[in-house]
GROMACS .gro file of C-alpha atoms in nm:
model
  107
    1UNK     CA    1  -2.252  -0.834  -1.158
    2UNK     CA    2  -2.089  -0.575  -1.398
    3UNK     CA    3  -1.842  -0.740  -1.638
    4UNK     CA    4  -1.524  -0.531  -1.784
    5UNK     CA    5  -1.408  -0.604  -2.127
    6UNK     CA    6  -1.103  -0.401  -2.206
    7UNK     CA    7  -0.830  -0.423  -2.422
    8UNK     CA    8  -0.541  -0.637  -2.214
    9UNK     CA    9  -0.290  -0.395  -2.424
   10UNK     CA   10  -0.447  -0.120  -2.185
   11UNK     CA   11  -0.489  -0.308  -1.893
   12UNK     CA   12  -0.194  -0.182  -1.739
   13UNK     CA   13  -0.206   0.206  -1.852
   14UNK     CA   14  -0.621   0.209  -1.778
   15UNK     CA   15  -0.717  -0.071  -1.490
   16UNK     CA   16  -0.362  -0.040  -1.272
   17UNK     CA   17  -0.342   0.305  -1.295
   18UNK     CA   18  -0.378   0.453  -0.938
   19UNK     CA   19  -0.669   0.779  -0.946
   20UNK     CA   20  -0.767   0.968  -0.683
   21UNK     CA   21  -1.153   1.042  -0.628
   22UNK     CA   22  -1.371   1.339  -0.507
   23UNK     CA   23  -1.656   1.260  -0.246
   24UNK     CA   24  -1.879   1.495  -0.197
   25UNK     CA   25  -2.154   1.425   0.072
   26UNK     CA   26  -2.437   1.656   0.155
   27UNK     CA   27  -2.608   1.591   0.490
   28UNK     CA   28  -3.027   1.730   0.410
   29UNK     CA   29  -3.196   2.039   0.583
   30UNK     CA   30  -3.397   1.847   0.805
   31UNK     CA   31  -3.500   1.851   1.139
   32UNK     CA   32  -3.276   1.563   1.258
   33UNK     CA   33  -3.061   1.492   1.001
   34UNK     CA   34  -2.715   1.426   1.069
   35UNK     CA   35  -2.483   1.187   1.196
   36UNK     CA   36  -2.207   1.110   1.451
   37UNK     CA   37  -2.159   0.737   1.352
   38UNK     CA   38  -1.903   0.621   1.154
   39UNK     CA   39  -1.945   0.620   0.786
   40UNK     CA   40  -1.811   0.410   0.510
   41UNK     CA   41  -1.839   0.393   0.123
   42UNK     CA   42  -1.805   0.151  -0.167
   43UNK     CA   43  -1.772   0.293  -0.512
   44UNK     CA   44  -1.824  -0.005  -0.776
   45UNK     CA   45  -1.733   0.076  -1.123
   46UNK     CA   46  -1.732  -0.104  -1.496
   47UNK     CA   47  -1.353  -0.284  -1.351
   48UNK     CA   48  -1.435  -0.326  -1.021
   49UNK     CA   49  -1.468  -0.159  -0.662
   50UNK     CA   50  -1.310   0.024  -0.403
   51UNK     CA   51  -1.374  -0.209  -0.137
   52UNK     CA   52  -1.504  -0.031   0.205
   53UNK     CA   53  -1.338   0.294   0.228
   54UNK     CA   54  -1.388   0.471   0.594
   55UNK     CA   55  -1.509   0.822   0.551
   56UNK     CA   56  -1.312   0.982   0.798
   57UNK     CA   57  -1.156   1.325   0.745
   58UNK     CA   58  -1.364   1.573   0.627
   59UNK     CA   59  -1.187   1.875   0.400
   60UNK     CA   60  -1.467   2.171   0.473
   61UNK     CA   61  -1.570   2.070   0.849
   62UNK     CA   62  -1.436   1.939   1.130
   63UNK     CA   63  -1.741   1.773   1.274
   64UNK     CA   64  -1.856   1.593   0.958
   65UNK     CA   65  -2.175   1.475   0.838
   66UNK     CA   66  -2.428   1.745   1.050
   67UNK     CA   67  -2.727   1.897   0.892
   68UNK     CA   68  -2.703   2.117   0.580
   69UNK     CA   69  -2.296   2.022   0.534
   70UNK     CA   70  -2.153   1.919   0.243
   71UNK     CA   71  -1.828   1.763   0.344
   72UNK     CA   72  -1.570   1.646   0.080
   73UNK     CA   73  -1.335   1.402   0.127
   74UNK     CA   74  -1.017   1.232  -0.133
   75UNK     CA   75  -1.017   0.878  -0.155
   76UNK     CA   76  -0.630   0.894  -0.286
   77UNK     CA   77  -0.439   0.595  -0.414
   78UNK     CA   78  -0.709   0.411  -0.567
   79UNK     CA   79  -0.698   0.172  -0.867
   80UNK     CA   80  -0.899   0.370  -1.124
   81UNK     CA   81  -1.260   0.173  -1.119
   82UNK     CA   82  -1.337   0.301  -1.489
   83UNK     CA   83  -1.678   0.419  -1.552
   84UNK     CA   84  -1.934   0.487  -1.191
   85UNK     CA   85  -2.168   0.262  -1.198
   86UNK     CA   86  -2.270   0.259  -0.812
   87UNK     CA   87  -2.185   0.432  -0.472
   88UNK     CA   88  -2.262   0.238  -0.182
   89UNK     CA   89  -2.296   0.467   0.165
   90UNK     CA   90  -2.361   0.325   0.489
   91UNK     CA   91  -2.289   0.369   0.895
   92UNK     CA   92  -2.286   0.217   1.176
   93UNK     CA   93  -2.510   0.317   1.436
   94UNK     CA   94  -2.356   0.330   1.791
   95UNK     CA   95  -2.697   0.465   1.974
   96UNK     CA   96  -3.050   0.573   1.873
   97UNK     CA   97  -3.099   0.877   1.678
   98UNK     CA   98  -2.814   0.884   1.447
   99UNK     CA   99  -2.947   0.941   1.114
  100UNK     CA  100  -2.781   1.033   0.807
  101UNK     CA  101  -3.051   1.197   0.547
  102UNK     CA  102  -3.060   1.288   0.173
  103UNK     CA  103  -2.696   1.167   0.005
  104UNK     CA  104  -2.676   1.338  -0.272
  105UNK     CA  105  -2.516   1.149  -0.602
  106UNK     CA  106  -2.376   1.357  -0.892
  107UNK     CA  107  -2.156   1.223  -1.194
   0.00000   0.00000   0.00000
């Protein structure tokens, strides 16, 4: 459980202030790496998270999340999360053999 002590003077200028984050996701190398299912991330930071965010349109490729991509997405219009503390990615699988390999994390 991550606590957030802040000053409730800048409560509303830091925790309500709406930010806009960069995703970037790079799908490995590998033989078999890659994914059609549906992907979703949670981003948990010092004041919170960003509750399930669907990863759905890709900026560099239209069929996201195949081997050696890097796709980048904006999560726009959300409440600024303060410092990263955790990304949380995960997908559904909708039939065998969809497997999403070596998610890279940098701050």
């Amino acid at each position: 459980m991550f606590t957030c002590q802040i000053n409730t003077e800048l409560f509303f200028l830091f925790f309500l202030t709406e930010t806009t984050y960069k995703v970037t996701v790079t799908t490995s190398d590998i033989r078999g790496a890659g994914t059609d299912a549906n992907v979703s991330l949670v981003i948990f930071g010092e004041c919170g998270d960003s509750g399930e965010v669907a990863l759905k349109h890709s900026e560099t490729y239209k069929d996201k999340f195949e081997r050696d991509h890097q796709d980048v997405f904006y999560l726009k219009h959300v409440l600024s999360l303060g410092k990263i503390r955790l990304l949380l990615l995960r997908h559904l699988k909708q039939l065998y053999f969809h497997d999403l390999y070596a998610v890279n994390y940098r701050q």
